[in-house]
Amino acid sequence: MFTRIAEKLGILDIIAPRNGGRDNRQSSANNVNANNNNRNRKHPQHRKRRKQENEDEMFAQKLQAEEDRRFQTLKSQKEEEDRAQQSGKFAKKQRVSYHHRGNNTDYDAVIAGVHFDDGPDKPYYVS
């Protein structure tokens, strides 16, 4: 559309001058051959680009799966801690701080295990 307007105004020859002695059919045939050559040159790049996109997509799916696993683990840990808190106990893998009376020191620890050897009312914690 813009080419027709430029041609009617007479500025097409200034913007894109035609080569003097060529036949239109010959130049259009050359353009088709040039386009085919360009297409053939670009084809391997398209394959590389598609391969890179597939690899990127696979990597994104792998990262998303890891994130989902981490979220599920944290969610289940939170639920376990909430259940333990409701019964007045600590849960395994819960972070706690405790005070040692013997040397009057505070410690940060992670509960490694909860044992009920002395009964359900008296848990034994391993850190």
Short mmCIF file of N, CA, C and O in Angstrom, two decimals, residues 2-127:
data_model
loop_
_atom_site.label_atom_id
_atom_site.label_comp_id
_atom_site.label_asym_id
_atom_site.label_seq_id
_atom_site.Cartn_x
_atom_site.Cartn_y
_atom_site.Cartn_z
N PHE A 2 1.87 1.29 0.88
CA PHE A 2 2.75 2.45 0.93
C PHE A 2 3.62 2.56 -0.32
O PHE A 2 3.95 3.66 -0.76
N THR A 3 3.93 1.44 -0.92
CA THR A 3 4.71 1.45 -2.15
C THR A 3 3.92 2.12 -3.27
O THR A 3 4.48 2.90 -4.04
N ARG A 4 2.63 1.81 -3.35
CA ARG A 4 1.79 2.42 -4.39
C ARG A 4 1.70 3.94 -4.20
O ARG A 4 1.76 4.70 -5.16
N ILE A 5 1.55 4.35 -2.95
CA ILE A 5 1.47 5.79 -2.67
C ILE A 5 2.78 6.48 -3.06
O ILE A 5 2.79 7.53 -3.70
N ALA A 6 3.91 5.86 -2.66
CA ALA A 6 5.22 6.44 -2.98
C ALA A 6 5.42 6.47 -4.49
O ALA A 6 6.00 7.42 -5.03
N GLU A 7 4.92 5.45 -5.19
CA GLU A 7 5.06 5.41 -6.65
C GLU A 7 4.22 6.51 -7.30
O GLU A 7 4.68 7.18 -8.23
N LYS A 8 3.02 6.74 -6.80
CA LYS A 8 2.16 7.78 -7.36
C LYS A 8 2.74 9.16 -7.12
O LYS A 8 2.62 10.06 -7.96
N LEU A 9 3.37 9.34 -5.95
CA LEU A 9 3.97 10.64 -5.65
C LEU A 9 5.29 10.85 -6.39
O LEU A 9 5.79 11.96 -6.44
N GLY A 10 5.86 9.78 -6.88
CA GLY A 10 7.11 9.88 -7.63
C GLY A 10 8.35 9.85 -6.75
O GLY A 10 9.44 10.19 -7.20
N ILE A 11 8.19 9.49 -5.49
CA ILE A 11 9.36 9.45 -4.62
C ILE A 11 9.92 8.04 -4.47
O ILE A 11 10.95 7.85 -3.81
N LEU A 12 9.29 7.07 -5.09
CA LEU A 12 9.78 5.70 -5.00
C LEU A 12 11.14 5.57 -5.65
O LEU A 12 12.01 4.87 -5.15
N ASP A 13 11.36 6.30 -6.78
CA ASP A 13 12.66 6.24 -7.45
C ASP A 13 13.76 6.85 -6.59
O ASP A 13 14.92 6.47 -6.68
N ILE A 14 13.41 7.79 -5.74
CA ILE A 14 14.40 8.41 -4.85
C ILE A 14 14.71 7.48 -3.67
O ILE A 14 15.86 7.29 -3.30
N ILE A 15 13.66 6.91 -3.10
CA ILE A 15 13.83 6.03 -1.93
C ILE A 15 14.50 4.72 -2.32
O ILE A 15 15.46 4.29 -1.68
N ALA A 16 14.00 4.08 -3.34
CA ALA A 16 14.53 2.79 -3.77
C ALA A 16 14.65 2.79 -5.28
O ALA A 16 13.77 2.31 -5.99
N PRO A 17 15.74 3.34 -5.83
CA PRO A 17 15.87 3.41 -7.28
C PRO A 17 15.99 2.01 -7.88
O PRO A 17 16.58 1.10 -7.29
N ARG A 18 15.42 1.87 -9.05
CA ARG A 18 15.51 0.59 -9.77
C ARG A 18 16.80 0.55 -10.56
O ARG A 18 17.30 1.57 -11.00
N ASN A 19 17.32 -0.66 -10.74
CA ASN A 19 18.53 -0.82 -11.58
C ASN A 19 18.10 -0.68 -13.03
O ASN A 19 17.16 -1.34 -13.47
N GLY A 20 18.82 0.14 -13.76
CA GLY A 20 18.44 0.56 -15.10
C GLY A 20 18.12 -0.53 -16.10
O GLY A 20 17.03 -0.59 -16.61
N GLY A 21 19.01 -1.42 -16.45
CA GLY A 21 18.82 -2.30 -17.59
C GLY A 21 18.22 -3.64 -17.29
O GLY A 21 18.21 -4.51 -18.14
N ARG A 22 17.71 -3.86 -16.13
CA ARG A 22 17.20 -5.18 -15.79
C ARG A 22 15.75 -5.35 -16.21
O ARG A 22 14.95 -4.42 -16.19
N ASP A 23 15.44 -6.57 -16.50
CA ASP A 23 14.06 -6.94 -16.80
C ASP A 23 13.37 -7.27 -15.47
O ASP A 23 13.97 -7.89 -14.60
N ASN A 24 12.11 -6.89 -15.32
CA ASN A 24 11.40 -7.14 -14.06
C ASN A 24 11.30 -8.63 -13.75
O ASN A 24 11.40 -9.04 -12.61
N ARG A 25 11.09 -9.43 -14.79
CA ARG A 25 10.99 -10.88 -14.57
C ARG A 25 12.30 -11.44 -14.06
O ARG A 25 12.33 -12.27 -13.17
N GLN A 26 13.40 -10.96 -14.58
CA GLN A 26 14.71 -11.46 -14.18
C GLN A 26 15.00 -11.05 -12.73
O GLN A 26 15.49 -11.85 -11.95
N SER A 27 14.68 -9.81 -12.39
CA SER A 27 14.95 -9.36 -11.02
C SER A 27 14.06 -10.10 -10.02
O SER A 27 14.50 -10.43 -8.94
N SER A 28 12.81 -10.38 -10.40
CA SER A 28 11.94 -11.11 -9.48
C SER A 28 12.41 -12.55 -9.32
O SER A 28 12.35 -13.10 -8.23
N ALA A 29 12.94 -13.15 -10.40
CA ALA A 29 13.49 -14.50 -10.29
C ALA A 29 14.72 -14.49 -9.40
O ALA A 29 14.92 -15.40 -8.58
N ASN A 30 15.56 -13.46 -9.53
CA ASN A 30 16.73 -13.35 -8.65
C ASN A 30 16.31 -13.16 -7.19
O ASN A 30 16.94 -13.69 -6.28
N ASN A 31 15.25 -12.38 -6.98
CA ASN A 31 14.77 -12.17 -5.62
C ASN A 31 14.28 -13.49 -5.00
O ASN A 31 14.53 -13.76 -3.84
N VAL A 32 13.57 -14.30 -5.80
CA VAL A 32 13.10 -15.59 -5.31
C VAL A 32 14.29 -16.48 -4.95
O VAL A 32 14.31 -17.11 -3.89
N ASN A 33 15.31 -16.52 -5.82
CA ASN A 33 16.50 -17.32 -5.52
C ASN A 33 17.21 -16.81 -4.28
O ASN A 33 17.67 -17.58 -3.44
N ALA A 34 17.31 -15.51 -4.15
CA ALA A 34 17.97 -14.93 -2.98
C ALA A 34 17.19 -15.26 -1.71
O ALA A 34 17.77 -15.60 -0.68
N ASN A 35 15.87 -15.20 -1.80
CA ASN A 35 15.04 -15.54 -0.63
C ASN A 35 15.22 -17.01 -0.25
O ASN A 35 15.30 -17.34 0.92
N ASN A 36 15.27 -17.89 -1.25
CA ASN A 36 15.48 -19.31 -0.97
C ASN A 36 16.85 -19.53 -0.32
O ASN A 36 16.98 -20.32 0.61
N ASN A 37 17.87 -18.85 -0.83
CA ASN A 37 19.21 -18.99 -0.25
C ASN A 37 19.22 -18.49 1.20
O ASN A 37 19.81 -19.12 2.07
N ASN A 38 18.57 -17.37 1.44
CA ASN A 38 18.50 -16.85 2.82
C ASN A 38 17.73 -17.80 3.73
O ASN A 38 18.12 -18.04 4.86
N ARG A 39 16.65 -18.36 3.21
CA ARG A 39 15.87 -19.30 4.00
C ARG A 39 16.70 -20.53 4.34
O ARG A 39 16.69 -21.01 5.46
N ASN A 40 17.47 -21.04 3.37
CA ASN A 40 18.31 -22.21 3.63
C ASN A 40 19.41 -21.88 4.64
O ASN A 40 19.79 -22.73 5.43
N ARG A 41 19.93 -20.68 4.60
CA ARG A 41 20.97 -20.31 5.57
C ARG A 41 20.40 -20.17 6.97
O ARG A 41 21.05 -20.49 7.93
N LYS A 42 19.18 -19.68 7.07
CA LYS A 42 18.59 -19.45 8.38
C LYS A 42 18.05 -20.73 9.02
O LYS A 42 17.91 -20.80 10.21
N HIS A 43 17.78 -21.73 8.24
CA HIS A 43 17.14 -22.94 8.74
C HIS A 43 17.92 -23.60 9.89
O HIS A 43 17.31 -23.91 10.91
N PRO A 44 19.23 -23.80 9.78
CA PRO A 44 19.95 -24.39 10.91
C PRO A 44 19.88 -23.51 12.16
O PRO A 44 19.82 -24.02 13.27
N GLN A 45 19.83 -22.20 11.99
CA GLN A 45 19.72 -21.31 13.15
C GLN A 45 18.37 -21.51 13.83
O GLN A 45 18.29 -21.49 15.05
N HIS A 46 17.32 -21.71 13.02
CA HIS A 46 16.00 -21.94 13.60
C HIS A 46 16.01 -23.23 14.40
O HIS A 46 15.42 -23.30 15.47
N ARG A 47 16.68 -24.27 13.87
CA ARG A 47 16.77 -25.53 14.60
C ARG A 47 17.49 -25.34 15.92
O ARG A 47 17.07 -25.84 16.95
N LYS A 48 18.60 -24.58 15.88
CA LYS A 48 19.36 -24.32 17.10
C LYS A 48 18.51 -23.55 18.10
O LYS A 48 18.52 -23.83 19.28
N ARG A 49 17.77 -22.58 17.59
CA ARG A 49 16.92 -21.76 18.46
C ARG A 49 15.83 -22.62 19.09
O ARG A 49 15.57 -22.53 20.28
N ARG A 50 15.20 -23.49 18.26
CA ARG A 50 14.16 -24.37 18.79
C ARG A 50 14.74 -25.33 19.83
O ARG A 50 14.13 -25.57 20.87
N LYS A 51 15.93 -25.86 19.56
CA LYS A 51 16.58 -26.77 20.49
C LYS A 51 16.88 -26.05 21.81
O LYS A 51 16.63 -26.58 22.88
N GLN A 52 17.37 -24.81 21.72
CA GLN A 52 17.65 -24.02 22.92
C GLN A 52 16.36 -23.74 23.69
O GLN A 52 16.34 -23.83 24.91
N GLU A 53 15.28 -23.43 22.97
CA GLU A 53 14.01 -23.17 23.63
C GLU A 53 13.51 -24.42 24.34
O GLU A 53 12.99 -24.34 25.46
N ASN A 54 13.66 -25.60 23.70
CA ASN A 54 13.25 -26.86 24.33
C ASN A 54 14.09 -27.13 25.59
O ASN A 54 13.55 -27.55 26.61
N GLU A 55 15.39 -26.89 25.50
CA GLU A 55 16.25 -27.10 26.67
C GLU A 55 15.87 -26.13 27.78
O GLU A 55 15.82 -26.52 28.96
N ASP A 56 15.58 -24.88 27.43
CA ASP A 56 15.17 -23.90 28.43
C ASP A 56 13.85 -24.31 29.08
O ASP A 56 13.68 -24.18 30.29
N GLU A 57 12.93 -24.81 28.27
CA GLU A 57 11.63 -25.23 28.79
C GLU A 57 11.79 -26.43 29.72
O GLU A 57 11.18 -26.47 30.80
N MET A 58 12.64 -27.38 29.35
CA MET A 58 12.88 -28.54 30.21
C MET A 58 13.52 -28.11 31.53
O MET A 58 13.17 -28.60 32.60
N PHE A 59 14.47 -27.17 31.45
CA PHE A 59 15.12 -26.67 32.67
C PHE A 59 14.12 -25.96 33.56
O PHE A 59 14.12 -26.14 34.78
N ALA A 60 13.22 -25.18 32.96
CA ALA A 60 12.19 -24.48 33.73
C ALA A 60 11.25 -25.48 34.41
O ALA A 60 10.86 -25.28 35.56
N GLN A 61 10.90 -26.55 33.70
CA GLN A 61 10.03 -27.57 34.29
C GLN A 61 10.74 -28.27 35.46
O GLN A 61 10.12 -28.55 36.48
N LYS A 62 12.03 -28.53 35.31
CA LYS A 62 12.80 -29.16 36.38
C LYS A 62 12.85 -28.25 37.61
O LYS A 62 12.64 -28.71 38.74
N LEU A 63 13.11 -26.96 37.39
CA LEU A 63 13.13 -26.01 38.51
C LEU A 63 11.76 -25.92 39.18
O LEU A 63 11.68 -25.85 40.41
N GLN A 64 10.70 -25.93 38.38
CA GLN A 64 9.35 -25.85 38.94
C GLN A 64 9.05 -27.09 39.77
O GLN A 64 8.44 -26.99 40.84
N ALA A 65 9.48 -28.27 39.31
CA ALA A 65 9.26 -29.51 40.06
C ALA A 65 10.00 -29.46 41.41
O ALA A 65 9.46 -29.87 42.44
N GLU A 66 11.25 -28.97 41.40
CA GLU A 66 12.00 -28.83 42.64
C GLU A 66 11.31 -27.86 43.59
O GLU A 66 11.22 -28.12 44.80
N GLU A 67 10.84 -26.76 43.06
CA GLU A 67 10.13 -25.77 43.88
C GLU A 67 8.86 -26.37 44.47
O GLU A 67 8.55 -26.14 45.64
N ASP A 68 8.12 -27.15 43.69
CA ASP A 68 6.91 -27.80 44.18
C ASP A 68 7.23 -28.78 45.31
O ASP A 68 6.51 -28.84 46.31
N ARG A 69 8.31 -29.58 45.14
CA ARG A 69 8.73 -30.51 46.19
C ARG A 69 9.09 -29.77 47.48
O ARG A 69 8.69 -30.17 48.58
N ARG A 70 9.86 -28.68 47.34
CA ARG A 70 10.23 -27.89 48.52
C ARG A 70 9.00 -27.33 49.21
O ARG A 70 8.90 -27.35 50.44
N PHE A 71 8.05 -26.84 48.43
CA PHE A 71 6.84 -26.28 48.99
C PHE A 71 6.05 -27.35 49.74
O PHE A 71 5.57 -27.10 50.85
N GLN A 72 5.93 -28.55 49.16
CA GLN A 72 5.20 -29.64 49.81
C GLN A 72 5.88 -30.04 51.12
O GLN A 72 5.23 -30.29 52.12
N THR A 73 7.23 -30.09 51.10
CA THR A 73 7.98 -30.45 52.30
C THR A 73 7.75 -29.42 53.40
O THR A 73 7.48 -29.78 54.56
N LEU A 74 7.86 -28.15 53.05
CA LEU A 74 7.63 -27.10 54.04
C LEU A 74 6.19 -27.10 54.56
O LEU A 74 5.95 -26.88 55.75
N LYS A 75 5.26 -27.36 53.66
CA LYS A 75 3.85 -27.39 54.06
C LYS A 75 3.60 -28.53 55.05
O LYS A 75 2.95 -28.33 56.08
N SER A 76 4.13 -29.71 54.75
CA SER A 76 3.93 -30.84 55.66
C SER A 76 4.64 -30.61 57.00
O SER A 76 4.11 -30.97 58.06
N GLN A 77 5.84 -29.99 56.97
CA GLN A 77 6.55 -29.67 58.20
C GLN A 77 5.74 -28.69 59.04
O GLN A 77 5.61 -28.85 60.26
N LYS A 78 5.17 -27.67 58.40
CA LYS A 78 4.35 -26.69 59.10
C LYS A 78 3.13 -27.35 59.73
O LYS A 78 2.78 -27.06 60.89
N GLU A 79 2.49 -28.24 59.00
CA GLU A 79 1.31 -28.93 59.53
C GLU A 79 1.68 -29.79 60.73
O GLU A 79 0.97 -29.82 61.74
N GLU A 80 2.83 -30.48 60.65
CA GLU A 80 3.29 -31.32 61.76
C GLU A 80 3.60 -30.47 62.99
O GLU A 80 3.26 -30.83 64.12
N GLU A 81 4.24 -29.32 62.78
CA GLU A 81 4.55 -28.42 63.90
C GLU A 81 3.27 -27.87 64.53
O GLU A 81 3.18 -27.75 65.75
N ASP A 82 2.28 -27.55 63.71
CA ASP A 82 1.01 -27.07 64.23
C ASP A 82 0.31 -28.12 65.08
O ASP A 82 -0.23 -27.82 66.15
N ARG A 83 0.30 -29.38 64.61
CA ARG A 83 -0.30 -30.47 65.38
C ARG A 83 0.43 -30.66 66.70
O ARG A 83 -0.19 -30.86 67.74
N ALA A 84 1.77 -30.60 66.66
CA ALA A 84 2.55 -30.76 67.88
C ALA A 84 2.30 -29.60 68.84
O ALA A 84 2.19 -29.80 70.06
N GLN A 85 2.18 -28.41 68.33
CA GLN A 85 1.95 -27.24 69.17
C GLN A 85 0.59 -27.32 69.85
O GLN A 85 0.45 -26.92 71.01
N GLN A 86 -0.40 -27.85 69.16
CA GLN A 86 -1.73 -27.97 69.74
C GLN A 86 -1.73 -28.91 70.94
O GLN A 86 -2.48 -28.73 71.88
N SER A 87 -0.86 -29.92 70.90
CA SER A 87 -0.78 -30.86 72.02
C SER A 87 0.30 -30.47 73.02
O SER A 87 0.59 -31.21 73.95
N GLY A 88 0.94 -29.31 72.82
CA GLY A 88 1.94 -28.82 73.76
C GLY A 88 3.30 -29.50 73.63
O GLY A 88 4.05 -29.58 74.59
N LYS A 89 3.63 -29.98 72.46
CA LYS A 89 4.90 -30.68 72.23
C LYS A 89 5.65 -30.03 71.08
O LYS A 89 5.15 -29.14 70.41
N PHE A 90 6.88 -30.51 70.83
CA PHE A 90 7.67 -30.08 69.68
C PHE A 90 7.63 -31.17 68.62
O PHE A 90 7.44 -32.35 68.92
N ALA A 91 7.86 -30.79 67.37
CA ALA A 91 7.87 -31.74 66.26
C ALA A 91 9.30 -32.00 65.79
O ALA A 91 10.20 -31.18 66.02
N LYS A 92 9.49 -33.13 65.17
CA LYS A 92 10.80 -33.46 64.60
C LYS A 92 11.16 -32.42 63.54
O LYS A 92 10.29 -31.95 62.80
N LYS A 93 12.42 -32.04 63.48
CA LYS A 93 12.99 -31.05 62.55
C LYS A 93 12.54 -29.62 62.86
O LYS A 93 12.76 -28.72 62.07
N GLN A 94 11.93 -29.41 64.02
CA GLN A 94 11.52 -28.07 64.39
C GLN A 94 12.69 -27.34 65.03
O GLN A 94 13.44 -27.91 65.81
N ARG A 95 12.85 -26.07 64.70
CA ARG A 95 13.91 -25.25 65.29
C ARG A 95 13.43 -24.73 66.64
O ARG A 95 12.33 -24.19 66.74
N VAL A 96 14.26 -24.90 67.64
CA VAL A 96 13.91 -24.46 68.98
C VAL A 96 15.11 -23.77 69.61
O VAL A 96 16.24 -23.92 69.16
N SER A 97 14.85 -23.01 70.66
CA SER A 97 15.94 -22.48 71.47
C SER A 97 15.66 -22.92 72.90
O SER A 97 14.51 -22.94 73.35
N TYR A 98 16.70 -23.31 73.59
CA TYR A 98 16.51 -23.75 74.97
C TYR A 98 17.61 -23.18 75.85
O TYR A 98 18.66 -22.78 75.39
N HIS A 99 17.31 -23.18 77.14
CA HIS A 99 18.22 -22.61 78.13
C HIS A 99 18.82 -23.76 78.95
O HIS A 99 18.08 -24.57 79.52
N HIS A 100 20.14 -23.83 79.02
CA HIS A 100 20.83 -24.83 79.82
C HIS A 100 21.05 -24.24 81.22
O HIS A 100 21.76 -23.23 81.36
N ARG A 101 20.43 -24.86 82.21
CA ARG A 101 20.50 -24.31 83.57
C ARG A 101 21.89 -24.45 84.18
O ARG A 101 22.30 -23.61 84.98
N GLY A 102 22.62 -25.51 83.81
CA GLY A 102 23.92 -25.77 84.41
C GLY A 102 24.92 -24.66 84.18
O GLY A 102 25.62 -24.22 85.10
N ASN A 103 25.02 -24.21 82.94
CA ASN A 103 26.00 -23.14 82.65
C ASN A 103 25.32 -21.83 82.24
O ASN A 103 25.98 -20.93 81.74
N ASN A 104 24.01 -21.74 82.43
CA ASN A 104 23.24 -20.52 82.18
C ASN A 104 23.46 -19.99 80.75
O ASN A 104 23.76 -18.82 80.54
N THR A 105 23.32 -20.88 79.75
CA THR A 105 23.54 -20.52 78.35
C THR A 105 22.30 -20.86 77.53
O THR A 105 21.65 -21.88 77.75
N ASP A 106 21.99 -20.01 76.54
CA ASP A 106 20.89 -20.27 75.59
C ASP A 106 21.46 -20.91 74.33
O ASP A 106 22.51 -20.49 73.83
N TYR A 107 20.75 -21.90 73.77
CA TYR A 107 21.17 -22.62 72.57
C TYR A 107 20.04 -22.61 71.54
O TYR A 107 18.87 -22.68 71.91
N ASP A 108 20.41 -22.55 70.27
CA ASP A 108 19.48 -22.77 69.17
C ASP A 108 19.73 -24.18 68.67
O ASP A 108 20.87 -24.58 68.44
N ALA A 109 18.66 -24.94 68.47
CA ALA A 109 18.82 -26.35 68.07
C ALA A 109 17.68 -26.76 67.14
O ALA A 109 16.68 -26.05 66.98
N VAL A 110 17.86 -27.93 66.55
CA VAL A 110 16.84 -28.55 65.71
C VAL A 110 16.52 -29.90 66.34
O VAL A 110 17.42 -30.68 66.65
N ILE A 111 15.23 -30.16 66.54
CA ILE A 111 14.81 -31.42 67.14
C ILE A 111 15.09 -32.54 66.13
O ILE A 111 14.56 -32.54 65.02
N ALA A 112 15.94 -33.49 66.52
CA ALA A 112 16.30 -34.60 65.63
C ALA A 112 15.35 -35.78 65.81
O ALA A 112 15.15 -36.57 64.88
N GLY A 113 14.78 -35.90 66.98
CA GLY A 113 13.85 -37.00 67.22
C GLY A 113 13.00 -36.75 68.43
O GLY A 113 13.38 -36.02 69.34
N VAL A 114 11.81 -37.35 68.45
CA VAL A 114 10.88 -37.25 69.57
C VAL A 114 10.55 -38.68 69.97
O VAL A 114 10.08 -39.46 69.15
N HIS A 115 10.83 -39.03 71.23
CA HIS A 115 10.58 -40.39 71.72
C HIS A 115 9.58 -40.32 72.86
O HIS A 115 9.60 -39.41 73.68
N PHE A 116 8.73 -41.31 72.92
CA PHE A 116 7.71 -41.39 73.96
C PHE A 116 7.93 -42.65 74.80
O PHE A 116 7.00 -43.40 75.08
N ASP A 117 9.17 -42.89 75.24
CA ASP A 117 9.50 -44.09 76.02
C ASP A 117 8.82 -44.07 77.39
O ASP A 117 8.45 -45.11 77.93
N ASP A 118 8.67 -42.89 77.97
CA ASP A 118 8.08 -42.77 79.31
C ASP A 118 6.58 -42.53 79.26
O ASP A 118 5.97 -42.23 80.27
N GLY A 119 5.99 -42.62 78.08
CA GLY A 119 4.56 -42.43 77.93
C GLY A 119 4.26 -41.24 77.03
O GLY A 119 5.11 -40.40 76.77
N PRO A 120 3.01 -41.15 76.57
CA PRO A 120 2.65 -40.08 75.64
C PRO A 120 2.66 -38.69 76.28
O PRO A 120 2.76 -37.69 75.58
N ASP A 121 2.59 -38.63 77.60
CA ASP A 121 2.58 -37.33 78.27
C ASP A 121 3.97 -36.79 78.54
O ASP A 121 4.12 -35.62 78.89
N LYS A 122 5.01 -37.65 78.40
CA LYS A 122 6.38 -37.23 78.71
C LYS A 122 7.30 -37.50 77.52
O LYS A 122 8.01 -38.50 77.50
N PRO A 123 7.30 -36.59 76.51
CA PRO A 123 8.17 -36.82 75.35
C PRO A 123 9.63 -36.58 75.70
O PRO A 123 9.96 -35.81 76.59
N TYR A 124 10.51 -37.30 74.99
CA TYR A 124 11.94 -37.15 75.14
C TYR A 124 12.48 -36.63 73.81
O TYR A 124 12.27 -37.26 72.78
N TYR A 125 13.15 -35.49 73.82
CA TYR A 125 13.60 -34.85 72.58
C TYR A 125 15.09 -35.07 72.40
O TYR A 125 15.87 -34.96 73.34
N VAL A 126 15.49 -35.36 71.17
CA VAL A 126 16.89 -35.51 70.81
C VAL A 126 17.23 -34.39 69.83
O VAL A 126 16.52 -34.18 68.86
N SER A 127 18.33 -33.68 70.14
CA SER A 127 18.72 -32.58 69.24
C SER A 127 20.13 -32.77 68.75
O SER A 127 20.90 -33.54 69.25
#
